[in-house]
């Protein structure tokens, strides 16, 4: 079949225009920054898996790990606490619950756990949970659901067990056993940019952890994880520790190698 010269010319023009449009769109997309999510988020990455948390969940998880470290409790205690908090509140500081249950662990004033105001304080609530947990015989060795149920006395104690895998991933990260495991991003604030509240951050960390001195690298990474989790709350945009740096950058995959921070102190900015 033969085509006229005019048809061939038109076809060539169409192809050239299509290529030109494609190249133009490609260049435009290259220059257009990636859309940022509307909400802040945190992610936990360990060899056993990746989990995404809301900033509030990450802050509470970091607080639980810090309280456990202050009480010199093993990682197993943290795993049990996380699984319990996941089932009771999805690791959130709830102001409501069944009857008079409130807080992260849904503890009840009527059962002697404390006042509602006290139970809404994650540091206080966590201390009360651990104080009860350590009284459970062989809590480190018995099944997680049995240990959690012995503390909570819930109507459905079996429900804690399914959370064990996720709890182990979070515990490995927030206790500092796995370095550089916690990464968060939050939308930059409006201008002018608020000054980082580093002194207040360290003060609140001390409430949960006690001494903020870095005596081991594991403890250093616990402090670093706590700081990243609380970055939005205290207007932190950079956390550095042991030759690595976290920055509040949506396109950052996680911690970056480099920075002046050593192994003796977690730097905040």
Short mmCIF file of C-alpha atoms in Angstrom, two decimals:
data_model
loop_
_atom_site.label_atom_id
_atom_site.label_comp_id
_atom_site.label_asym_id
_atom_site.label_seq_id
_atom_site.Cartn_x
_atom_site.Cartn_y
_atom_site.Cartn_z
CA UNK A 1 0.00 0.00 0.00
CA UNK A 2 1.42 3.37 -0.98
CA UNK A 3 0.97 6.55 1.07
CA UNK A 4 1.00 10.03 -0.36
CA UNK A 5 3.80 12.39 0.50
CA UNK A 6 1.37 14.52 2.50
CA UNK A 7 0.28 11.62 4.71
CA UNK A 8 3.88 10.66 5.41
CA UNK A 9 4.71 14.26 6.30
CA UNK A 10 1.80 14.45 8.72
CA UNK A 11 2.83 11.18 10.37
CA UNK A 12 6.38 12.45 10.86
CA UNK A 13 5.08 15.66 12.41
CA UNK A 14 2.85 13.68 14.81
CA UNK A 15 5.77 11.49 15.92
CA UNK A 16 8.03 14.50 16.47
CA UNK A 17 5.35 16.26 18.50
CA UNK A 18 4.75 13.14 20.62
CA UNK A 19 8.46 12.81 21.36
CA UNK A 20 8.68 16.50 22.20
CA UNK A 21 5.74 16.33 24.60
CA UNK A 22 7.19 13.22 26.30
CA UNK A 23 10.59 14.84 26.78
CA UNK A 24 8.96 18.00 28.11
CA UNK A 25 6.87 16.09 30.64
CA UNK A 26 9.92 14.12 31.76
CA UNK A 27 11.93 17.30 32.35
CA UNK A 28 9.00 18.86 34.22
CA UNK A 29 8.62 15.84 36.48
CA UNK A 30 12.35 15.85 37.16
CA UNK A 31 12.17 19.43 38.36
CA UNK A 32 9.00 18.98 40.41
CA UNK A 33 9.73 18.01 44.05
CA UNK A 34 8.07 14.90 45.42
CA UNK A 35 4.76 15.61 47.10
CA UNK A 36 5.10 15.47 50.86
CA UNK A 37 2.52 13.62 52.94
CA UNK A 38 0.14 15.87 54.89
CA UNK A 39 0.79 14.10 58.18
CA UNK A 40 3.88 13.40 60.23
CA UNK A 41 5.00 9.80 60.58
CA UNK A 42 7.68 7.62 62.15
CA UNK A 43 9.14 4.36 60.90
CA UNK A 44 11.00 1.61 62.72
CA UNK A 45 13.41 -0.57 60.76
CA UNK A 46 15.16 -3.64 62.17
CA UNK A 47 16.44 -6.90 60.64
CA UNK A 48 13.10 -8.46 61.64
CA UNK A 49 10.87 -5.99 59.84
CA UNK A 50 9.61 -2.46 59.30
CA UNK A 51 6.73 -0.81 61.12
CA UNK A 52 5.14 2.63 60.73
CA UNK A 53 3.90 4.63 63.72
CA UNK A 54 2.14 7.89 64.40
CA UNK A 55 4.39 10.37 66.23
CA UNK A 56 2.34 9.93 69.43
CA UNK A 57 2.83 6.17 69.24
CA UNK A 58 6.56 6.59 68.72
CA UNK A 59 6.81 9.01 71.65
CA UNK A 60 5.03 6.60 73.97
CA UNK A 61 7.09 3.64 72.74
CA UNK A 62 10.27 5.63 73.39
CA UNK A 63 9.02 6.57 76.86
CA UNK A 64 8.26 2.94 77.75
CA UNK A 65 11.78 1.90 76.71
CA UNK A 66 13.32 4.74 78.73
CA UNK A 67 11.37 3.84 81.88
CA UNK A 68 12.43 0.19 81.47
CA UNK A 69 16.07 1.26 81.18
CA UNK A 70 15.77 3.37 84.33
CA UNK A 71 14.39 0.35 86.18
CA UNK A 72 17.14 -1.86 84.65
CA UNK A 73 14.59 -4.23 83.15
CA UNK A 74 15.34 -6.68 80.32
CA UNK A 75 14.12 -6.24 76.77
CA UNK A 76 11.51 -8.94 77.40
CA UNK A 77 9.75 -6.58 79.80
CA UNK A 78 9.60 -3.94 77.08
CA UNK A 79 8.16 -6.47 74.61
CA UNK A 80 5.42 -7.39 77.09
CA UNK A 81 4.63 -3.72 77.73
CA UNK A 82 4.42 -2.96 74.00
CA UNK A 83 2.15 -5.91 73.27
CA UNK A 84 -0.10 -4.84 76.14
CA UNK A 85 -0.21 -1.23 74.96
CA UNK A 86 -0.96 -2.31 71.38
CA UNK A 87 -3.96 -4.31 72.52
CA UNK A 88 -5.26 -1.85 75.09
CA UNK A 89 -4.83 1.48 73.30
CA UNK A 90 -2.88 0.98 70.06
CA UNK A 91 -0.04 2.71 71.94
CA UNK A 92 -2.03 5.90 72.42
CA UNK A 93 -2.74 7.93 75.54
CA UNK A 94 -6.53 7.58 75.51
CA UNK A 95 -8.72 9.71 77.76
CA UNK A 96 -11.48 7.11 77.66
CA UNK A 97 -12.04 3.37 77.79
CA UNK A 98 -14.14 0.63 79.33
CA UNK A 99 -15.72 2.08 82.49
CA UNK A 100 -12.98 4.18 84.12
CA UNK A 101 -10.07 2.81 82.07
CA UNK A 102 -7.73 5.47 80.65
CA UNK A 103 -4.24 5.92 79.30
CA UNK A 104 -1.78 3.76 77.41
CA UNK A 105 -2.45 0.59 79.41
CA UNK A 106 -6.13 1.37 80.11
CA UNK A 107 -5.56 1.24 83.86
CA UNK A 108 -8.45 1.97 86.21
CA UNK A 109 -8.53 4.32 89.17
CA UNK A 110 -11.15 2.11 90.82
CA UNK A 111 -8.66 -0.76 90.85
CA UNK A 112 -5.98 1.21 92.65
CA UNK A 113 -3.72 2.14 89.72
CA UNK A 114 -3.84 5.87 90.51
CA UNK A 115 -5.87 8.97 89.73
CA UNK A 116 -7.00 9.70 86.19
CA UNK A 117 -4.49 12.54 85.98
CA UNK A 118 -1.68 10.23 87.02
CA UNK A 119 -2.73 7.49 84.63
CA UNK A 120 -2.76 9.97 81.73
CA UNK A 121 0.96 10.51 82.32
CA UNK A 122 2.77 7.81 80.24
CA UNK A 123 5.80 7.88 82.55
CA UNK A 124 3.66 7.23 85.63
CA UNK A 125 1.48 4.63 83.88
CA UNK A 126 4.52 2.76 82.58
CA UNK A 127 6.14 2.71 86.00
CA UNK A 128 2.95 1.26 87.49
CA UNK A 129 2.80 -1.38 84.76
CA UNK A 130 6.40 -2.47 85.30
CA UNK A 131 6.02 -2.45 89.09
CA UNK A 132 3.23 -5.00 88.66
CA UNK A 133 5.02 -6.99 85.95
CA UNK A 134 8.14 -7.69 87.98
CA UNK A 135 5.96 -9.31 90.65
CA UNK A 136 4.76 -11.91 88.13
CA UNK A 137 6.69 -15.12 88.72
CA UNK A 138 8.97 -16.05 85.81
CA UNK A 139 7.55 -13.26 83.63
CA UNK A 140 10.64 -13.46 81.41
CA UNK A 141 10.01 -17.11 80.54
CA UNK A 142 6.26 -17.65 80.55
CA UNK A 143 4.21 -16.91 77.40
CA UNK A 144 3.76 -13.20 76.75
CA UNK A 145 -0.03 -13.35 77.00
CA UNK A 146 0.18 -14.97 80.45
CA UNK A 147 2.56 -12.31 81.73
CA UNK A 148 0.46 -9.45 80.35
CA UNK A 149 -2.77 -10.96 81.64
CA UNK A 150 -1.29 -11.39 85.12
CA UNK A 151 -0.81 -7.62 85.20
CA UNK A 152 -3.92 -6.46 83.37
CA UNK A 153 -6.48 -9.06 84.46
CA UNK A 154 -8.32 -8.44 81.22
CA UNK A 155 -11.51 -10.15 80.08
CA UNK A 156 -9.65 -11.39 76.98
CA UNK A 157 -6.10 -12.11 78.02
CA UNK A 158 -5.48 -14.23 74.92
CA UNK A 159 -5.58 -11.05 72.77
CA UNK A 160 -2.06 -9.93 73.75
CA UNK A 161 -0.25 -12.79 72.01
CA UNK A 162 -0.82 -11.70 68.37
CA UNK A 163 1.11 -8.48 69.02
CA UNK A 164 4.34 -10.20 70.06
CA UNK A 165 6.12 -9.98 66.69
CA UNK A 166 5.45 -6.26 66.29
CA UNK A 167 6.39 -5.67 69.92
CA UNK A 168 9.76 -7.36 69.39
CA UNK A 169 10.51 -5.15 66.39
CA UNK A 170 9.72 -1.98 68.34
CA UNK A 171 11.66 -3.15 71.40
CA UNK A 172 14.80 -3.85 69.37
CA UNK A 173 14.67 -0.29 68.04
CA UNK A 174 13.62 1.81 71.02
CA UNK A 175 15.85 0.06 73.56
CA UNK A 176 18.81 0.98 71.37
CA UNK A 177 19.84 -2.60 70.66
CA UNK A 178 19.49 -1.95 66.92
CA UNK A 179 21.21 1.36 66.04
CA UNK A 180 19.70 3.96 63.70
CA UNK A 181 16.38 2.12 63.70
CA UNK A 182 13.97 5.00 64.36
CA UNK A 183 13.28 7.62 61.70
CA UNK A 184 10.57 10.31 61.77
CA UNK A 185 9.39 13.11 59.52
CA UNK A 186 7.09 15.99 60.33
CA UNK A 187 5.93 18.97 58.22
CA UNK A 188 8.19 22.00 58.64
CA UNK A 189 6.58 24.68 60.77
CA UNK A 190 5.52 28.07 59.53
CA UNK A 191 8.02 30.91 59.37
CA UNK A 192 9.72 31.98 61.48
CA UNK A 193 11.10 28.54 62.28
CA UNK A 194 10.76 27.86 66.04
CA UNK A 195 13.93 27.49 68.05
CA UNK A 196 14.69 23.91 69.10
CA UNK A 197 13.71 23.26 72.72
CA UNK A 198 16.75 21.13 73.51
CA UNK A 199 16.79 21.90 77.24
CA UNK A 200 13.12 20.94 77.63
CA UNK A 201 13.68 17.76 75.61
CA UNK A 202 16.53 16.66 77.89
CA UNK A 203 14.47 17.53 80.98
CA UNK A 204 11.56 15.35 79.86
CA UNK A 205 13.91 12.54 78.85
CA UNK A 206 15.35 12.62 82.37
CA UNK A 207 11.84 12.16 83.82
CA UNK A 208 11.63 8.78 82.13
CA UNK A 209 15.25 7.68 81.96
CA UNK A 210 16.70 9.22 85.09
CA UNK A 211 20.31 10.08 84.31
CA UNK A 212 20.82 11.11 80.70
CA UNK A 213 24.50 10.18 80.81
CA UNK A 214 25.57 7.93 77.93
CA UNK A 215 27.34 4.95 79.51
CA UNK A 216 27.03 2.49 76.61
CA UNK A 217 26.33 2.77 72.89
CA UNK A 218 23.06 0.92 73.40
CA UNK A 219 21.97 3.57 75.87
CA UNK A 220 23.14 6.23 73.45
CA UNK A 221 20.94 4.83 70.70
CA UNK A 222 18.02 4.65 73.13
CA UNK A 223 18.44 8.37 73.81
CA UNK A 224 18.81 9.05 70.08
CA UNK A 225 15.62 7.10 69.30
CA UNK A 226 13.74 8.95 72.07
CA UNK A 227 14.97 12.27 70.68
CA UNK A 228 13.91 11.50 67.10
CA UNK A 229 10.49 10.29 68.26
CA UNK A 230 9.99 13.56 70.19
CA UNK A 231 11.51 15.79 67.49
CA UNK A 232 8.25 17.41 66.42
CA UNK A 233 7.20 18.09 70.01
CA UNK A 234 10.45 19.92 70.79
CA UNK A 235 11.08 21.46 67.34
CA UNK A 236 14.19 19.39 66.72
CA UNK A 237 15.40 19.15 63.13
CA UNK A 238 18.65 17.27 63.71
CA UNK A 239 19.84 14.52 66.06
CA UNK A 240 23.38 13.21 65.95
CA UNK A 241 25.07 10.27 67.62
CA UNK A 242 28.14 8.10 67.09
CA UNK A 243 29.03 9.40 63.65
CA UNK A 244 25.48 9.36 62.26
CA UNK A 245 22.83 12.06 61.85
CA UNK A 246 19.05 12.17 61.57
CA UNK A 247 17.51 15.21 59.88
CA UNK A 248 13.87 16.13 59.35
CA UNK A 249 13.94 15.42 55.63
CA UNK A 250 11.03 13.68 53.89
CA UNK A 251 13.30 12.30 51.16
CA UNK A 252 15.79 10.88 53.65
CA UNK A 253 15.55 7.11 53.95
CA UNK A 254 16.85 7.15 57.51
CA UNK A 255 19.99 8.06 59.41
CA UNK A 256 22.92 9.39 57.39
CA UNK A 257 26.55 8.62 58.04
CA UNK A 258 28.54 11.67 59.01
CA UNK A 259 28.38 14.48 61.51
CA UNK A 260 30.49 15.58 64.43
CA UNK A 261 28.56 13.74 67.15
CA UNK A 262 30.57 11.13 69.02
CA UNK A 263 29.65 8.19 71.19
CA UNK A 264 29.59 10.09 74.51
CA UNK A 265 26.69 12.44 73.84
CA UNK A 266 23.55 12.70 71.69
CA UNK A 267 23.59 16.08 69.95
CA UNK A 268 20.29 17.92 69.45
CA UNK A 269 19.54 20.86 67.18
#
